[in-house]
């Protein structure tokens, strides 16, 4: 059963070494994310699953980034120009786990856990296809929540990327309203409102968090969790929301 959840954005800029001189601009977001991870630790879960968006391969020969990632899986920020590697929890034998590198969303999640000095439950990863149907997200959430008696989720995902002219997806007049609905639902743990987020609109607005959020809603059914909004803003034209459920 799900006992706690933290919702955090997943831009590499959350990492100070990546943001460099602009790092102070996201200090409030970082602090909120660490507070949310603290809620997970306080719940004393038996298992922590980091959930975030992944992608199917775009070219032949590429590896998909969707699917499960075991404890000890590794990620890197070298792709954004920073010599920094992270590990998702700890492999059972204490050694690093060979295999696919973590996608960006789970890499940022692993970095957050390292920054928070996570020493609690074993940590696994799950990257979910950004275009997954809402009902598939909900079903996956129920499966995750049923893994053990006390499951916690660290849910990584951004809102729309179309809030300003300089945003990655340029300005879309629908973006602010979409983010407002999502933020209100995430901050209040409104499962029906999260489940009702329009997948097509989310895709058009480049809101990569939609599928992980709907997975969370599926996992939280019958859990009776209350939500608390810790942060909401749209720096760089991208919607960022931090919330804690317990």
Short mmCIF file of C-alpha atoms in Angstrom, two decimals:
data_model
loop_
_atom_site.label_atom_id
_atom_site.label_comp_id
_atom_site.label_asym_id
_atom_site.label_seq_id
_atom_site.Cartn_x
_atom_site.Cartn_y
_atom_site.Cartn_z
CA UNK A 1 0.00 0.00 0.00
CA UNK A 2 1.14 3.53 -0.71
CA UNK A 3 2.08 5.32 2.52
CA UNK A 4 3.70 8.51 1.15
CA UNK A 5 4.59 10.28 -2.07
CA UNK A 6 6.66 13.24 -3.17
CA UNK A 7 6.08 15.06 -6.45
CA UNK A 8 9.09 16.91 -7.85
CA UNK A 9 10.16 18.44 -11.18
CA UNK A 10 13.01 16.80 -13.06
CA UNK A 11 15.04 19.41 -15.00
CA UNK A 12 18.83 18.89 -14.91
CA UNK A 13 19.00 22.57 -13.90
CA UNK A 14 17.84 21.46 -10.45
CA UNK A 15 21.44 20.29 -9.99
CA UNK A 16 23.59 23.31 -9.03
CA UNK A 17 26.59 22.07 -10.99
CA UNK A 18 24.44 22.02 -14.13
CA UNK A 19 22.80 25.39 -13.50
CA UNK A 20 26.17 26.97 -12.66
CA UNK A 21 25.74 30.74 -12.27
CA UNK A 22 21.96 30.46 -12.45
CA UNK A 23 21.81 27.93 -9.60
CA UNK A 24 20.36 30.37 -6.99
CA UNK A 25 17.28 30.85 -9.18
CA UNK A 26 16.08 27.36 -8.24
CA UNK A 27 17.10 27.34 -4.57
CA UNK A 28 13.47 27.46 -3.44
CA UNK A 29 12.57 24.54 -5.69
CA UNK A 30 15.52 22.49 -4.40
CA UNK A 31 14.61 23.18 -0.80
CA UNK A 32 11.00 22.18 -1.45
CA UNK A 33 12.10 18.94 -3.11
CA UNK A 34 14.29 18.07 -0.13
CA UNK A 35 11.37 18.78 2.22
CA UNK A 36 9.20 16.43 0.14
CA UNK A 37 11.83 13.69 0.30
CA UNK A 38 11.87 14.20 4.06
CA UNK A 39 8.19 13.28 4.14
CA UNK A 40 9.05 10.00 2.39
CA UNK A 41 11.73 9.22 4.96
CA UNK A 42 9.36 9.98 7.83
CA UNK A 43 6.87 7.43 6.47
CA UNK A 44 9.41 4.61 6.93
CA UNK A 45 8.52 2.71 3.74
CA UNK A 46 9.69 -0.80 2.98
CA UNK A 47 10.31 0.20 -0.65
CA UNK A 48 10.85 3.52 -2.42
CA UNK A 49 10.15 3.66 -6.16
CA UNK A 50 11.34 6.64 -8.17
CA UNK A 51 8.95 7.17 -11.08
CA UNK A 52 9.53 9.46 -14.04
CA UNK A 53 8.99 9.88 -17.78
CA UNK A 54 11.01 7.84 -20.24
CA UNK A 55 10.98 7.40 -23.99
CA UNK A 56 10.84 4.65 -26.55
CA UNK A 57 13.87 4.57 -28.90
CA UNK A 58 13.61 7.11 -31.70
CA UNK A 59 16.09 5.33 -33.98
CA UNK A 60 16.92 1.68 -34.70
CA UNK A 61 19.53 0.35 -32.33
CA UNK A 62 18.74 2.74 -29.50
CA UNK A 63 17.75 1.31 -26.14
CA UNK A 64 14.36 2.24 -24.68
CA UNK A 65 14.49 4.19 -21.43
CA UNK A 66 11.09 2.97 -20.22
CA UNK A 67 10.72 0.11 -17.79
CA UNK A 68 12.10 -0.85 -14.37
CA UNK A 69 15.55 0.03 -13.04
CA UNK A 70 17.08 -1.98 -10.19
CA UNK A 71 18.78 -0.66 -7.07
CA UNK A 72 22.27 0.51 -7.96
CA UNK A 73 21.40 1.62 -11.49
CA UNK A 74 23.50 4.59 -12.54
CA UNK A 75 22.83 7.90 -14.24
CA UNK A 76 25.01 10.74 -15.44
CA UNK A 77 24.86 14.45 -16.16
CA UNK A 78 27.70 14.22 -18.66
CA UNK A 79 25.16 14.69 -21.46
CA UNK A 80 24.54 18.23 -20.20
CA UNK A 81 28.21 19.00 -19.82
CA UNK A 82 28.83 18.15 -16.16
CA UNK A 83 31.15 15.40 -14.93
CA UNK A 84 28.74 14.07 -12.32
CA UNK A 85 27.42 10.54 -11.89
CA UNK A 86 24.72 9.30 -9.51
CA UNK A 87 23.49 5.93 -8.30
CA UNK A 88 19.91 4.94 -7.59
CA UNK A 89 20.07 3.67 -4.04
CA UNK A 90 22.41 0.74 -3.44
CA UNK A 91 22.72 -2.60 -5.14
CA UNK A 92 22.02 -5.51 -2.76
CA UNK A 93 25.69 -6.59 -2.76
CA UNK A 94 26.98 -3.05 -2.43
CA UNK A 95 28.39 -3.00 -5.94
CA UNK A 96 27.13 -0.80 -8.75
CA UNK A 97 24.60 -2.46 -11.03
CA UNK A 98 25.47 -2.86 -14.67
CA UNK A 99 22.81 -2.22 -17.27
CA UNK A 100 20.98 0.62 -18.93
CA UNK A 101 21.81 4.11 -17.70
CA UNK A 102 19.00 5.95 -15.95
CA UNK A 103 16.91 8.34 -18.06
CA UNK A 104 17.08 12.03 -17.20
CA UNK A 105 14.06 12.03 -14.89
CA UNK A 106 15.35 9.17 -12.74
CA UNK A 107 18.86 10.60 -12.78
CA UNK A 108 17.56 13.82 -11.22
CA UNK A 109 15.56 11.72 -8.75
CA UNK A 110 18.67 9.76 -7.79
CA UNK A 111 20.56 13.03 -7.33
CA UNK A 112 17.81 14.31 -5.01
CA UNK A 113 18.02 11.19 -2.87
CA UNK A 114 21.80 11.49 -2.66
CA UNK A 115 21.51 15.15 -1.70
CA UNK A 116 18.96 14.20 0.97
CA UNK A 117 21.32 11.44 2.23
CA UNK A 118 18.67 8.78 1.80
CA UNK A 119 19.48 5.78 3.99
CA UNK A 120 16.04 4.27 4.32
CA UNK A 121 14.26 1.62 2.27
CA UNK A 122 15.69 0.03 -0.89
CA UNK A 123 15.24 2.22 -3.96
CA UNK A 124 14.08 1.12 -7.39
CA UNK A 125 13.26 3.10 -10.53
CA UNK A 126 10.42 2.98 -13.01
CA UNK A 127 10.38 5.05 -16.20
CA UNK A 128 6.99 5.25 -17.85
CA UNK A 129 6.18 6.14 -21.44
CA UNK A 130 5.14 9.78 -21.68
CA UNK A 131 2.32 8.94 -24.09
CA UNK A 132 0.90 6.10 -21.98
CA UNK A 133 -2.90 6.03 -21.74
CA UNK A 134 -4.32 7.22 -18.41
CA UNK A 135 -5.83 3.82 -17.67
CA UNK A 136 -2.44 2.15 -18.21
CA UNK A 137 -0.84 4.65 -15.84
CA UNK A 138 -3.45 3.92 -13.18
CA UNK A 139 -3.01 0.17 -13.58
CA UNK A 140 0.77 0.48 -13.24
CA UNK A 141 0.28 2.58 -10.13
CA UNK A 142 -1.91 -0.04 -8.51
CA UNK A 143 0.70 -2.69 -9.29
CA UNK A 144 3.48 -0.61 -7.71
CA UNK A 145 1.41 0.10 -4.61
CA UNK A 146 0.77 -3.61 -4.19
CA UNK A 147 4.46 -4.53 -4.13
CA UNK A 148 4.70 -4.49 -0.33
CA UNK A 149 2.88 -3.28 2.77
CA UNK A 150 4.58 0.13 2.84
CA UNK A 151 5.48 1.68 -0.51
CA UNK A 152 6.60 5.28 -1.10
CA UNK A 153 6.87 7.05 -4.46
CA UNK A 154 9.18 9.81 -5.58
CA UNK A 155 7.36 11.07 -8.67
CA UNK A 156 9.49 13.11 -11.06
CA UNK A 157 7.87 15.17 -13.82
CA UNK A 158 7.48 18.67 -15.21
CA UNK A 159 4.35 20.53 -16.20
CA UNK A 160 3.90 22.28 -19.51
CA UNK A 161 6.92 23.63 -21.37
CA UNK A 162 4.93 26.37 -23.10
CA UNK A 163 4.45 29.11 -20.55
CA UNK A 164 6.50 31.87 -22.24
CA UNK A 165 7.85 32.83 -25.63
CA UNK A 166 11.30 31.56 -24.63
CA UNK A 167 10.00 28.27 -23.22
CA UNK A 168 11.21 25.04 -24.87
CA UNK A 169 7.79 24.60 -26.50
CA UNK A 170 7.19 28.32 -27.18
CA UNK A 171 4.11 30.10 -25.78
CA UNK A 172 0.78 28.27 -25.76
CA UNK A 173 -2.19 30.08 -24.23
CA UNK A 174 -3.53 26.79 -22.83
CA UNK A 175 -0.43 26.05 -20.77
CA UNK A 176 -1.09 28.20 -17.71
CA UNK A 177 -4.57 26.77 -17.20
CA UNK A 178 -3.31 23.20 -17.61
CA UNK A 179 -0.56 23.77 -15.05
CA UNK A 180 -2.98 25.41 -12.64
CA UNK A 181 -5.30 22.40 -12.77
CA UNK A 182 -2.43 19.96 -12.34
CA UNK A 183 -0.88 21.92 -9.49
CA UNK A 184 -4.16 22.23 -7.62
CA UNK A 185 -4.81 18.51 -8.01
CA UNK A 186 -1.30 17.50 -6.96
CA UNK A 187 -1.29 19.86 -4.00
CA UNK A 188 -4.60 18.53 -2.70
CA UNK A 189 -4.11 14.86 -3.65
CA UNK A 190 -7.25 15.04 -5.80
CA UNK A 191 -7.03 11.65 -7.48
CA UNK A 192 -10.00 12.14 -9.79
CA UNK A 193 -8.68 15.48 -11.04
CA UNK A 194 -5.25 13.99 -11.71
CA UNK A 195 -6.79 11.04 -13.54
CA UNK A 196 -8.83 13.46 -15.65
CA UNK A 197 -5.83 15.39 -17.00
CA UNK A 198 -6.06 15.32 -20.79
CA UNK A 199 -3.27 13.15 -22.19
CA UNK A 200 -3.49 14.67 -25.67
CA UNK A 201 -3.32 18.23 -24.35
CA UNK A 202 -0.46 17.30 -22.04
CA UNK A 203 1.47 15.91 -25.01
CA UNK A 204 0.83 19.05 -27.05
CA UNK A 205 2.05 21.19 -24.13
CA UNK A 206 5.10 18.95 -23.59
CA UNK A 207 4.00 18.22 -20.01
CA UNK A 208 6.19 15.19 -19.33
CA UNK A 209 4.84 14.75 -15.81
CA UNK A 210 1.33 13.76 -16.84
CA UNK A 211 1.91 9.99 -17.04
CA UNK A 212 3.89 9.73 -13.76
CA UNK A 213 1.24 11.86 -12.00
CA UNK A 214 -1.53 9.57 -13.22
CA UNK A 215 0.48 6.55 -12.12
CA UNK A 216 0.63 8.18 -8.67
CA UNK A 217 -3.14 8.67 -8.70
CA UNK A 218 -3.61 4.98 -9.43
CA UNK A 219 -1.23 3.99 -6.66
CA UNK A 220 -2.98 6.23 -4.13
CA UNK A 221 -6.49 4.80 -4.57
CA UNK A 222 -7.84 3.76 -1.16
CA UNK A 223 -4.64 4.94 0.56
CA UNK A 224 -6.32 7.94 2.18
CA UNK A 225 -3.34 10.28 1.73
CA UNK A 226 -3.59 14.06 2.11
CA UNK A 227 -1.59 16.41 -0.10
CA UNK A 228 0.39 19.56 0.64
CA UNK A 229 1.70 21.98 -2.00
CA UNK A 230 5.29 23.01 -1.28
CA UNK A 231 6.26 24.93 -4.43
CA UNK A 232 4.82 26.12 -7.71
CA UNK A 233 6.45 28.29 -10.37
CA UNK A 234 7.34 28.37 -14.05
CA UNK A 235 10.99 29.40 -14.34
CA UNK A 236 12.26 29.27 -17.90
CA UNK A 237 8.66 28.86 -19.08
CA UNK A 238 8.28 25.32 -17.68
CA UNK A 239 5.76 24.45 -14.97
CA UNK A 240 7.38 23.06 -11.81
CA UNK A 241 5.31 21.66 -8.93
CA UNK A 242 6.48 20.18 -5.65
CA UNK A 243 4.00 18.42 -3.38
CA UNK A 244 4.10 15.94 -0.52
CA UNK A 245 1.46 13.31 0.24
CA UNK A 246 1.22 11.50 3.54
#
